[in-house]
Amino acid sequence: MGDMANSSIEFHPKPQQQREVPHVGGFGCTLAELRSLMELRGAEALQKIQEAYGDVSGLCRRLKTSPTEGLADNTNDLEKRRQIYGQNFIPPKQPKTFLQLVWEALQDVTLIILEVAAIVSLGLSFYAPPGEESEACGNVSGGAEDEGEAEAGWIEGAAILLSVICVVLVTAFNDWSKEKQFRGLQSRIEQEQKFTVIRNGQLLQVPVAALVVGDIAQVKYGDLLPADGVLIQGNDLKIDESSLTGESDHVRKSADKDPMLLSGTHVMEGSGRMVVTAVGVNSQTGIIFTLLGAGGEEEEKKDKKGKQQDGAMDSSQTRAKKQDGAVAMEMQPLKSAEGGEMEEREKKKTNVPKKEKSVLQGKLTKLAVQIGKAGLVMSAITVIILVLYFVIETFVVDGRVWLAECTPVYVQYFVKFFIIGVTVLVVAVPEGLPLAVTISLAYSVKKMMKDNNLVRHLDACETMGNATAICSDKTGTLTTNRMTVVQSYLGDTHYKEIPAPSALTPKILDLLVHAISINSAYTTKILPPEKEGALPRQVGNKTECALLGFVLDLKRDFQPVREQIPEDKLYKVYTFNSVRKSMSTVIRMPDGSFRLFSKGASEILLKKCTNILNSNGELRGFRPRDRDDMVKKIIEPMACDGLRTICIAYRDFPVNQEPDWDNENDVVGDLTCIAVVGIEDPVRPEVPEAIRKCQRAGITVRMVTGDNINTARAIAAKCGIIHPGEDFLCLEGKEFNRRIRNEKGEIEQERLDKVWPKLRVLARSSPTDKHTLVKGIIDSTTGEQRQVVAVTGDGTNDGPALKKADVGFAMGIAGTDVAKEASDIILTDDNFTSIVKAVMWGRNVYDSISKFLQFQLTVNVVAVIVAFTGACITQDSPLKAVQMLWVNLIMDTFASLALATEPPTESLLLRKPYGRDKPLISRTMMKNILGHAVYQLTIIFTLLFVGELFFDIDSGRNAPLHSPPSEHYTIIFNTFVMMQLFNEINARKIHGERNVFDGIFSNPIFCTIVLGTFGIQIVIVQFGGKPFSCSPLSTEQWLWCLFVGVGELVWGQVIATIPTSQLKCLKEAGHGPGKDEMTDEELAEGEEEIDHAERELRRGQILWFRGLNRIQTQMEVVSTFKRSGSFQGAVRRRSSVLSQLHDVTNLSTPTHVTLSAAKPTSTAGNPGGESIP
């Protein structure tokens, strides 16, 4: 420090020169000055502040603000500051326009093939061969060519193009609305984020976007800093700056060593006040965002050329210039042999918001690939057979020669065959799947908002349906988080209710009031109720609110005590954290001695007490024996009533000797116990019922809490998590660790597997215990199915467990920003019942998709077989290309809308969860699919080969090219569509229920779509004419078609009667990818292939075409990656800013760090409002 003092003297003239510079708007600092100031760290920064401003209060004066009173809440002043220093908002990236989305939808391989086929067909239809058709071409053109028909040849091509346009527009619109919804959600999350500032000496909660330079902000444990600032006063402040620097160690901040606080970093411990010096695009996070935003477009161009490194380099160098040498070194990407590839992977990875596919998407992608391959093979065989048949018949059987002038006629035939082949493929490929998934998820997410679930990651909603275990916090989730002191032990007396103030010795009362008022966050207070007759409002930490409420119940007030000793007079504060489980504050007494007040978990703090106050307020020795007595007589009875016990103690230090404040164990020891209080946190009235529903639905609820084991057990019993007489375990963190670790202290999965199945309550647990438990349950392979775990959390320390879980729920009200950042779903009402609603919606999504699959696959099987056999036997598909596309539209787009929007019912909670390994298509569904396919094929083939006799009409088989549509084939098409419509009603039930109409009117979308499709079908058949290859039908023919359709419903009942258990031969399909496949999909795909799984599934066909030649490469890649395990650690879940905290250690290149800092994906705690779709 001596060195520093000198430097400040040497540079003394400098401020003078600076003061003469007139500054904008009458403020004493320019934007550029503040920006350059915020780029410094530690000692350099302090030196700069001393040179330029004298000290932090000098900086405050220049910014025209008061360190204690804050800004005057004057709108003109605030507006002026926004104009000069910018506002705290980072403009989001431009969303994709509708046209871009249309262009993306057009990239679909099948659609491209169809477009090409349609264009070729169009081109040929306009080409008239010269002269009259020569006989030499054979009866190919078969006489039926009258003038009108020949001209109508273009219609088929045009109709195909039209239907392609339809499909593209529907897809693009769907994507567009999804993006819009996502942005709406994003802005809602941002508006909800508020921050505490001091204005006019009052503490105010203002939206993050309203912060201005010069604001005095209160910083506390769990905050995500929304702007850059300089610390004015701090207590034991530790910050996690890994999102900016990649350093996972927490950085200690203090006004006299390192006062620089940066936006986007997390407060892990302590509290303090800072003056805001940079907001929005001028803050450190904002600078990175702007670099990225500007670099974004260029990057995309570069990406196309494959120059990914440049981008990584640019941004890392710009960052590097800002840091001192040491860090800069680390920021440079390592250019090594594998480094290059790793980097590209990394880069892709940081650009992508989510890593792991959800369980459902894994199963779907796999299933879709299988179906797609089958369709491809079928369509190829169809084309080959048609071509061979034609060639052999024309050139071999009839012995003709290929003549030049006949070429166009033959080519027209080949094009027709090609179109038939493509049609088979189009019908086989279920491109409605991704649509169904998206619609179903988007619909559910919208509805879940009403049920107090704010879904941040779409797939979390469906994963929740498979959840088999929920690890819940106690405080606030199961209980109301409105704490009150109900019992106390003061002056040798155990009071079962609040004592009268007169019953207590003044000395005890005085010490108690001081100990509570001073040794708690000054931001915690109790405010008068908002409405008459309501309860007083509790602001801040709820446990501290309970204690302050106790002071008020004793007819005393905490405010005067705090005014007498304001926060900046506190000498030293040891803030609460999950390791200490206590909080202590040191004050200086008028005579110069020190007094320490401490409060914390009673069993921890009583161990440090050597004295206790007796009824007269005098000290009495407190030996270990007395302590055991107290535990038995006071603490355990309180805990068994479900109370949380807090001990309040103090210690006086003599005048002449000042202890070493950093040696915390010595300072917080040798205490005198003032009181032990029992705090009640009542169980939420609706929780026991919700937990019963969970248990009935096959979900195990476990309680993980920091509370003492007796309290935890009592509350678990009240909630119904444990029932007397059951075989269950309630463990404390220590015992839990002892059981799961081997002699070396390493965690062993086998040991964990013995513990977790029976574990119901884990008390006195640290965040690491919670994470260990969640990870252990997820990784466990015992039991008949893999577990899917949901976790709830509200504190900063829950971050790791929330990230590790399959679904993380953060509390919307009590949750810290860090918890929200790590979560998948935010519970806006902090209530456990909302989790049950999420389970219901999740299961509903899963079922909707299964319903859709059941319907879709029936249509697929039938259409493909009909087109294939029809083509082989009659050289013409009974269902024409345009008709196939209409069927495709019905079964894909419309059916996905109809079946994906079924509302959930309570009955969903009566079955067991599916788990990870359960196939998408169960035996029952397979039975339904094959059963209905048999019925439909029988009807269609009967109509195809003997229909003309039955209806007494001309046969449509072997019709020449361009012949007018026949009634025969129209009847086949119409019957096919009718059967699909009625089968859609059958598809509403997938568990073999009898009543398929159950609740059908509660889904208006379904009714509208079925009736609408029916209406359009009538129009197509009666008036579709040539483009749809339809000829109008008579009423009698219509009734027959309808009759066959209704037969589907009857047949459905027949199928339901056959017990599935008898059909051992049926295989299930659509299993989730196995462990190995998961990694090969993950890694070999070059992340983005799978990562944008939603978009990917829609463009899934690309996957199928590539799929064939990809498998060999995958196997090689897998084996390589198994050898170099380091990378697998990196392929983890969401790459939100927070995850870098854990990932960084696993990566071999620091590049990742730079970029990850640069791209916090759109998440709740996001300071600037950048949202990345």
Coordinates of N, CA and C in Angstrom, one line a residue, residues 708-890:
N708 N -32.3 -29.5 10.3 CA -31.9 -30.6 11.2 C -32.8 -31.8 11.0
I709 N -32.3 -33.0 11.3 CA -33.0 -34.2 10.8 C -34.4 -34.4 11.5
N710 N -34.5 -34.0 12.7 CA -35.8 -34.1 13.4 C -36.9 -33.2 12.7
T711 N -36.5 -31.9 12.5 CA -37.4 -31.0 11.8 C -37.8 -31.6 10.5
A712 N -36.8 -32.0 9.8 CA -37.0 -32.5 8.4 C -38.0 -33.7 8.4
R713 N -37.7 -34.6 9.4 CA -38.6 -35.8 9.5 C -40.0 -35.4 9.8
A714 N -40.1 -34.5 10.8 CA -41.5 -34.1 11.1 C -42.2 -33.5 10.0
I715 N -41.5 -32.6 9.2 CA -42.2 -32.0 8.0 C -42.5 -33.0 7.0
A716 N -41.6 -34.0 6.8 CA -41.8 -35.0 5.7 C -43.0 -35.8 6.1
A717 N -43.2 -36.1 7.4 CA -44.4 -36.8 7.8 C -45.7 -36.0 7.5
K718 N -45.6 -34.7 7.9 CA -46.8 -33.9 7.6 C -47.1 -33.8 6.2
C719 N -46.1 -33.8 5.3 CA -46.4 -33.7 3.8 C -46.8 -35.0 3.3
G720 N -46.5 -36.1 4.0 CA -46.9 -37.4 3.4 C -45.7 -38.0 2.6
I721 N -44.5 -37.5 2.7 CA -43.4 -38.1 2.0 C -43.0 -39.4 2.7
I722 N -43.1 -39.4 4.0 CA -42.9 -40.7 4.7 C -44.1 -41.1 5.5
H723 N -44.4 -42.4 5.5 CA -45.6 -42.8 6.3 C -45.1 -43.8 7.3
P724 N -45.6 -43.7 8.5 CA -45.2 -44.6 9.6 C -45.4 -46.0 9.2
G725 N -44.4 -46.9 9.6 CA -44.5 -48.3 9.2 C -43.9 -48.7 7.9
E726 N -43.5 -47.6 7.1 CA -42.9 -48.0 5.8 C -41.4 -48.2 6.0
D727 N -40.8 -48.8 5.0 CA -39.3 -49.0 5.1 C -38.6 -47.9 4.4
F728 N -38.1 -46.9 5.1 CA -37.5 -45.7 4.4 C -36.3 -45.3 5.2
L729 N -35.5 -44.5 4.6 CA -34.3 -43.9 5.2 C -34.4 -42.4 5.4
C730 N -34.0 -41.9 6.5 CA -33.8 -40.5 6.7 C -32.4 -40.3 7.1
L731 N -31.6 -39.6 6.3 CA -30.1 -39.5 6.7 C -29.7 -38.1 6.8
E732 N -28.7 -37.8 7.6 CA -28.0 -36.5 7.5 C -26.9 -36.6 6.5
G733 N -26.5 -35.4 6.1 CA -25.5 -35.3 5.0 C -24.2 -36.1 5.4
K734 N -23.8 -36.0 6.7 CA -22.5 -36.7 7.1 C -22.7 -38.2 6.9
E735 N -23.8 -38.8 7.4 CA -24.0 -40.2 7.4 C -24.2 -40.7 5.9
F736 N -24.8 -39.9 5.1 CA -25.0 -40.2 3.7 C -23.7 -40.3 3.0
N737 N -22.8 -39.3 3.3 CA -21.4 -39.4 2.7 C -20.7 -40.6 3.2
R738 N -20.8 -40.9 4.5 CA -20.1 -42.1 5.0 C -20.5 -43.4 4.3
R739 N -21.8 -43.4 4.0 CA -22.3 -44.7 3.4 C -21.9 -44.8 1.9
I740 N -21.8 -43.7 1.2 CA -21.6 -43.8 -0.2 C -20.1 -43.7 -0.7
R741 N -19.2 -43.4 0.3 CA -17.8 -43.2 -0.1 C -17.0 -44.4 0.4
N742 N -15.9 -44.8 -0.4 CA -15.0 -45.9 0.0 C -14.0 -45.3 1.0
E743 N -13.0 -46.2 1.3 CA -12.0 -45.7 2.3 C -11.2 -44.5 1.8
K744 N -11.0 -44.4 0.5 CA -10.3 -43.2 -0.1 C -11.1 -42.0 -0.1
G745 N -12.4 -42.1 0.2 CA -13.3 -40.9 0.2 C -13.8 -40.7 -1.2
E746 N -13.7 -41.7 -2.1 CA -14.3 -41.5 -3.4 C -15.8 -42.1 -3.4
I747 N -16.6 -41.5 -4.2 CA -18.0 -41.9 -4.2 C -18.1 -43.2 -5.1
E748 N -18.8 -44.2 -4.6 CA -18.9 -45.4 -5.4 C -20.4 -45.6 -5.8
Q749 N -20.6 -45.8 -7.1 CA -22.0 -46.0 -7.6 C -22.7 -47.2 -6.9
E750 N -21.9 -48.3 -6.6 CA -22.6 -49.4 -6.0 C -23.1 -49.1 -4.6
R751 N -22.3 -48.3 -3.9 CA -22.7 -48.0 -2.6 C -23.9 -47.0 -2.6
L752 N -23.9 -46.1 -3.6 CA -25.0 -45.2 -3.7 C -26.3 -46.0 -4.0
D753 N -26.1 -47.0 -4.9 CA -27.3 -47.8 -5.3 C -28.0 -48.5 -4.1
K754 N -27.2 -48.7 -3.1 CA -27.8 -49.3 -1.9 C -28.6 -48.3 -1.1
V755 N -28.2 -47.0 -1.2 CA -28.8 -46.0 -0.4 C -30.0 -45.4 -1.0
W756 N -29.9 -44.9 -2.3 CA -31.0 -44.0 -2.8 C -32.4 -44.6 -2.9
P757 N -32.5 -45.9 -3.2 CA -33.9 -46.4 -3.4 C -34.8 -46.2 -2.2
K758 N -34.2 -46.3 -1.0 CA -35.0 -46.2 0.2 C -35.0 -44.8 0.8
L759 N -34.0 -44.0 0.3 CA -33.8 -42.6 0.9 C -35.0 -41.7 0.7
R760 N -35.6 -41.1 1.7 CA -36.7 -40.2 1.5 C -36.4 -38.8 2.0
V761 N -35.5 -38.7 3.0 CA -35.2 -37.4 3.6 C -33.7 -37.3 3.7
L762 N -33.1 -36.3 3.2 CA -31.7 -36.0 3.4 C -31.6 -34.7 4.1
A763 N -31.2 -34.7 5.3 CA -31.1 -33.5 6.1 C -29.7 -32.9 6.3
R764 N -29.6 -31.7 6.7 CA -28.3 -31.1 6.9 C -27.4 -31.4 5.7
S765 N -27.9 -31.2 4.5 CA -27.2 -31.6 3.4 C -26.5 -30.3 2.8
S766 N -25.3 -30.5 2.2 CA -24.7 -29.4 1.5 C -25.1 -29.5 0.1
P767 N -24.8 -28.4 -0.7 CA -25.1 -28.4 -2.1 C -24.5 -29.6 -2.8
T768 N -23.3 -29.9 -2.4 CA -22.6 -31.0 -3.1 C -23.3 -32.3 -2.8
D769 N -23.9 -32.5 -1.6 CA -24.6 -33.7 -1.3 C -25.8 -33.8 -2.3
K770 N -26.5 -32.7 -2.5 CA -27.6 -32.6 -3.4 C -27.2 -33.1 -4.8
H771 N -26.1 -32.5 -5.2 CA -25.7 -32.8 -6.6 C -25.3 -34.2 -6.7
T772 N -24.6 -34.8 -5.6 CA -24.2 -36.2 -5.6 C -25.4 -37.1 -5.7
L773 N -26.4 -36.8 -4.9 CA -27.6 -37.6 -4.9 C -28.3 -37.6 -6.3
V774 N -28.4 -36.4 -6.9 CA -29.1 -36.3 -8.2 C -28.3 -37.1 -9.2
K775 N -27.0 -36.9 -9.2 CA -26.2 -37.5 -10.2 C -26.2 -39.0 -10.0
G776 N -26.2 -39.5 -8.7 CA -26.2 -40.9 -8.5 C -27.5 -41.5 -8.9
I777 N -28.6 -40.9 -8.7 CA -29.9 -41.5 -9.2 C -29.9 -41.5 -10.7
I778 N -29.5 -40.4 -11.4 CA -29.5 -40.4 -12.8 C -28.6 -41.5 -13.4
D779 N -27.4 -41.7 -12.9 CA -26.5 -42.6 -13.4 C -26.8 -44.1 -13.1
S780 N -27.7 -44.2 -12.1 CA -27.9 -45.6 -11.6 C -28.5 -46.5 -12.7
T781 N -28.0 -47.8 -12.7 CA -28.6 -48.7 -13.7 C -29.4 -49.8 -13.0
T782 N -29.5 -49.8 -11.7 CA -30.3 -50.8 -11.0 C -31.7 -50.6 -11.2
G783 N -32.6 -51.5 -10.9 CA -34.0 -51.3 -11.1 C -34.4 -51.6 -12.5
E784 N -35.7 -51.7 -12.8 CA -36.1 -52.1 -14.1 C -36.0 -51.0 -15.1
Q785 N -36.0 -49.7 -14.7 CA -35.8 -48.6 -15.7 C -34.9 -47.5 -15.1
R786 N -34.3 -46.8 -16.1 CA -33.4 -45.7 -15.7 C -34.3 -44.6 -15.1
Q787 N -33.7 -43.9 -14.2 CA -34.5 -42.9 -13.5 C -34.4 -41.5 -14.2
V788 N -35.5 -40.8 -14.2 CA -35.5 -39.4 -14.8 C -35.8 -38.5 -13.6
V789 N -34.9 -37.6 -13.2 CA -35.0 -36.9 -12.0 C -35.3 -35.4 -12.2
A790 N -36.2 -34.9 -11.4 CA -36.5 -33.5 -11.4 C -36.0 -33.0 -10.0
V791 N -35.5 -31.7 -10.0 CA -35.0 -31.1 -8.8 C -35.6 -29.7 -8.6
T792 N -35.9 -29.4 -7.4 CA -36.4 -28.0 -7.2 C -35.3 -27.3 -6.4
G793 N -35.1 -26.0 -6.6 CA -34.1 -25.3 -5.8 C -34.4 -23.8 -5.9
D794 N -33.9 -23.1 -4.9 CA -34.0 -21.6 -4.9 C -32.7 -20.9 -4.7
G795 N -31.8 -21.5 -4.0 CA -30.6 -20.8 -3.6 C -29.5 -20.9 -4.7
T796 N -28.5 -20.0 -4.6 CA -27.4 -20.1 -5.5 C -26.7 -21.5 -5.4
N797 N -26.7 -22.0 -4.2 CA -26.0 -23.3 -4.0 C -26.7 -24.4 -4.7
D798 N -27.9 -24.2 -5.1 CA -28.6 -25.3 -5.8 C -28.3 -25.4 -7.3
G799 N -27.5 -24.4 -7.8 CA -27.2 -24.3 -9.2 C -26.7 -25.7 -9.8
P800 N -25.6 -26.3 -9.2 CA -25.1 -27.5 -9.8 C -26.1 -28.6 -9.9
A801 N -26.9 -28.8 -8.8 CA -27.9 -29.9 -8.9 C -29.0 -29.6 -9.9
L802 N -29.4 -28.3 -10.0 CA -30.4 -27.9 -11.0 C -30.0 -28.2 -12.4
K803 N -28.7 -28.0 -12.6 CA -28.1 -28.2 -14.0 C -28.0 -29.7 -14.3
K804 N -27.6 -30.4 -13.2 CA -27.4 -31.9 -13.5 C -28.7 -32.6 -13.7
A805 N -29.8 -32.1 -13.0 CA -31.1 -32.9 -13.1 C -31.6 -32.9 -14.5
D806 N -32.5 -33.8 -14.8 CA -33.1 -33.8 -16.1 C -34.0 -32.6 -16.3
V807 N -34.7 -32.3 -15.2 CA -35.5 -31.0 -15.2 C -35.2 -30.3 -13.9
G808 N -34.8 -29.0 -14.1 CA -34.6 -28.2 -12.9 C -35.7 -27.2 -12.7
F809 N -36.3 -27.2 -11.6 CA -37.3 -26.2 -11.3 C -36.7 -25.1 -10.4
A810 N -36.8 -23.8 -10.8 CA -36.4 -22.8 -9.9 C -37.6 -22.1 -9.3
M811 N -37.4 -21.5 -8.2 CA -38.5 -20.7 -7.6 C -38.6 -19.3 -8.2
G812 N -39.8 -18.9 -8.6 CA -39.9 -17.6 -9.3 C -39.8 -16.5 -8.3
I813 N -40.3 -16.7 -7.1 CA -40.4 -15.6 -6.1 C -39.2 -15.6 -5.2
A814 N -38.9 -16.8 -4.6 CA -37.8 -16.8 -3.6 C -36.5 -17.1 -4.3
G815 N -36.5 -17.5 -5.6 CA -35.3 -18.0 -6.2 C -34.3 -16.9 -6.5
T816 N -33.0 -17.2 -6.4 CA -32.0 -16.3 -6.8 C -31.8 -16.4 -8.3
D817 N -31.1 -15.3 -8.8 CA -30.9 -15.3 -10.3 C -30.1 -16.5 -10.7
V818 N -29.1 -16.9 -9.9 CA -28.3 -18.0 -10.3 C -29.1 -19.3 -10.4
A819 N -30.1 -19.5 -9.5 CA -30.9 -20.7 -9.6 C -31.8 -20.6 -10.9
K820 N -32.3 -19.5 -11.1 CA -33.2 -19.3 -12.3 C -32.4 -19.6 -13.6
E821 N -31.2 -19.1 -13.6 CA -30.3 -19.3 -14.7 C -30.0 -20.8 -15.0
A822 N -29.9 -21.6 -13.9 CA -29.6 -23.0 -14.1 C -30.8 -23.8 -14.4
S823 N -32.0 -23.3 -14.3 CA -33.2 -24.1 -14.3 C -33.7 -24.3 -15.7
D824 N -34.7 -25.2 -15.8 CA -35.4 -25.4 -17.1 C -36.8 -24.8 -17.0
I825 N -37.4 -24.9 -15.8 CA -38.7 -24.4 -15.6 C -38.7 -23.5 -14.4
I826 N -39.4 -22.3 -14.4 CA -39.5 -21.5 -13.3 C -40.9 -21.6 -12.7
L827 N -41.0 -21.9 -11.4 CA -42.4 -22.0 -10.8 C -42.7 -20.6 -10.4
T828 N -43.7 -19.9 -11.1 CA -43.9 -18.5 -10.8 C -44.6 -18.4 -9.4
D829 N -45.2 -19.5 -8.9 CA -45.8 -19.3 -7.5 C -45.1 -20.1 -6.5
D830 N -43.9 -20.6 -6.8 CA -43.1 -21.3 -5.8 C -43.8 -22.5 -5.2
N831 N -44.8 -23.1 -5.9 CA -45.6 -24.1 -5.2 C -45.4 -25.5 -5.8
F832 N -45.4 -26.5 -4.9 CA -45.1 -27.8 -5.3 C -46.3 -28.4 -6.2
T833 N -47.5 -27.9 -6.0 CA -48.6 -28.4 -6.8 C -48.4 -28.1 -8.3
S834 N -47.7 -27.0 -8.6 CA -47.4 -26.7 -10.0 C -46.5 -27.7 -10.6
I835 N -45.7 -28.4 -9.8 CA -44.8 -29.4 -10.3 C -45.7 -30.6 -10.8
V836 N -46.7 -30.9 -10.0 CA -47.6 -32.0 -10.4 C -48.3 -31.6 -11.7
K837 N -48.7 -30.3 -11.9 CA -49.3 -29.9 -13.2 C -48.3 -30.1 -14.3
A838 N -47.0 -29.8 -14.0 CA -46.0 -30.0 -15.1 C -45.9 -31.4 -15.5
V839 N -46.0 -32.3 -14.5 CA -45.9 -33.8 -14.8 C -47.1 -34.1 -15.7
M840 N -48.3 -33.6 -15.4 CA -49.5 -33.9 -16.2 C -49.3 -33.4 -17.6
W841 N -48.8 -32.2 -17.8 CA -48.6 -31.7 -19.1 C -47.6 -32.5 -19.9
G842 N -46.5 -32.8 -19.1 CA -45.4 -33.6 -19.8 C -45.9 -34.9 -20.3
R843 N -46.7 -35.6 -19.5 CA -47.2 -36.9 -19.9 C -48.2 -36.7 -21.1
N844 N -48.9 -35.6 -21.0 CA -49.8 -35.3 -22.1 C -49.1 -35.1 -23.4
V845 N -47.9 -34.4 -23.4 CA -47.1 -34.2 -24.6 C -46.7 -35.6 -25.2
Y846 N -46.2 -36.4 -24.3 CA -45.8 -37.8 -24.7 C -46.9 -38.6 -25.3
D847 N -48.1 -38.5 -24.6 CA -49.2 -39.3 -25.2 C -49.7 -38.7 -26.5
S848 N -49.7 -37.3 -26.6 CA -50.1 -36.7 -27.9 C -49.2 -37.2 -29.0
I849 N -48.0 -37.3 -28.7 CA -47.1 -37.7 -29.8 C -47.3 -39.2 -30.1
S850 N -47.5 -40.0 -29.1 CA -47.8 -41.4 -29.4 C -49.1 -41.6 -30.2
K851 N -50.1 -40.8 -29.8 CA -51.4 -40.8 -30.6 C -51.1 -40.5 -32.0
F852 N -50.3 -39.4 -32.2 CA -50.1 -39.0 -33.6 C -49.3 -40.1 -34.3
L853 N -48.3 -40.7 -33.7 CA -47.5 -41.8 -34.3 C -48.4 -42.9 -34.7
Q854 N -49.3 -43.3 -33.8 CA -50.2 -44.5 -34.0 C -51.0 -44.2 -35.3
F855 N -51.5 -43.0 -35.4 CA -52.4 -42.6 -36.6 C -51.5 -42.6 -37.8
Q856 N -50.4 -41.9 -37.7 CA -49.5 -41.6 -38.8 C -49.0 -42.9 -39.4
L857 N -48.5 -43.8 -38.5 CA -47.9 -45.0 -39.0 C -48.9 -45.9 -39.7
T858 N -50.2 -45.9 -39.3 CA -51.2 -46.7 -40.0 C -51.3 -46.2 -41.4
V859 N -51.4 -44.9 -41.5 CA -51.6 -44.3 -42.9 C -50.3 -44.6 -43.7
N860 N -49.1 -44.5 -43.1 CA -47.9 -44.8 -43.8 C -47.9 -46.2 -44.4
V861 N -48.1 -47.1 -43.5 CA -48.0 -48.5 -43.9 C -49.0 -48.8 -45.0
V862 N -50.2 -48.3 -44.9 CA -51.2 -48.6 -45.9 C -50.9 -47.9 -47.2
A863 N -50.5 -46.6 -47.1 CA -50.3 -45.9 -48.4 C -49.1 -46.4 -49.1
V864 N -48.1 -46.8 -48.4 CA -46.9 -47.3 -49.0 C -47.2 -48.6 -49.7
I865 N -47.8 -49.5 -49.0 CA -48.1 -50.8 -49.6 C -49.0 -50.7 -50.8
V866 N -50.1 -49.8 -50.6 CA -51.0 -49.7 -51.8 C -50.2 -49.1 -53.0
A867 N -49.5 -48.1 -52.8 CA -48.8 -47.4 -53.9 C -47.8 -48.5 -54.5
F868 N -47.1 -49.2 -53.7 CA -46.1 -50.1 -54.1 C -46.7 -51.3 -54.9
T869 N -47.7 -52.0 -54.3 CA -48.3 -53.2 -55.0 C -49.1 -52.7 -56.2
G870 N -49.8 -51.6 -56.0 CA -50.6 -51.1 -57.1 C -49.7 -50.8 -58.3
A871 N -48.6 -50.2 -58.0 CA -47.7 -49.8 -59.1 C -47.1 -51.1 -59.8
C872 N -46.8 -52.1 -58.9 CA -46.2 -53.3 -59.5 C -47.2 -54.1 -60.4
I873 N -48.5 -54.1 -59.9 CA -49.4 -55.0 -60.6 C -50.1 -54.2 -61.7
T874 N -50.4 -52.9 -61.5 CA -51.1 -52.2 -62.6 C -50.3 -51.1 -63.2
Q875 N -49.1 -51.0 -63.0 CA -48.2 -49.9 -63.5 C -48.6 -48.5 -63.2
D876 N -49.5 -48.4 -62.2 CA -49.9 -47.0 -61.9 C -50.4 -47.0 -60.5
S877 N -50.0 -46.0 -59.7 CA -50.4 -46.1 -58.3 C -51.9 -45.7 -58.2
P878 N -52.7 -46.5 -57.5 CA -54.1 -46.2 -57.3 C -54.3 -44.8 -56.7
L879 N -53.3 -44.4 -55.9 CA -53.4 -43.0 -55.3 C -52.4 -42.2 -56.1
K880 N -52.9 -41.1 -56.7 CA -52.1 -40.2 -57.5 C -51.2 -39.3 -56.7
A881 N -50.2 -38.7 -57.3 CA -49.2 -37.9 -56.5 C -50.0 -36.8 -55.7
V882 N -50.9 -36.1 -56.4 CA -51.6 -35.0 -55.8 C -52.4 -35.5 -54.6
Q883 N -53.1 -36.6 -54.9 CA -53.9 -37.2 -53.8 C -53.1 -37.6 -52.6
M884 N -51.9 -38.2 -52.9 CA -51.0 -38.6 -51.8 C -50.6 -37.4 -51.0
L885 N -50.4 -36.3 -51.7 CA -50.0 -35.1 -51.0 C -51.1 -34.6 -50.1
W886 N -52.3 -34.7 -50.6 CA -53.5 -34.3 -49.8 C -53.6 -35.2 -48.6
V887 N -53.4 -36.5 -48.8 CA -53.4 -37.4 -47.7 C -52.3 -37.1 -46.7
N888 N -51.2 -36.7 -47.3 CA -50.0 -36.3 -46.4 C -50.4 -35.1 -45.6
L889 N -51.1 -34.2 -46.2 CA -51.4 -32.9 -45.5 C -52.4 -33.3 -44.4
I890 N -53.4 -34.2 -44.7 CA -54.4 -34.5 -43.6 C -53.6 -35.2 -42.5

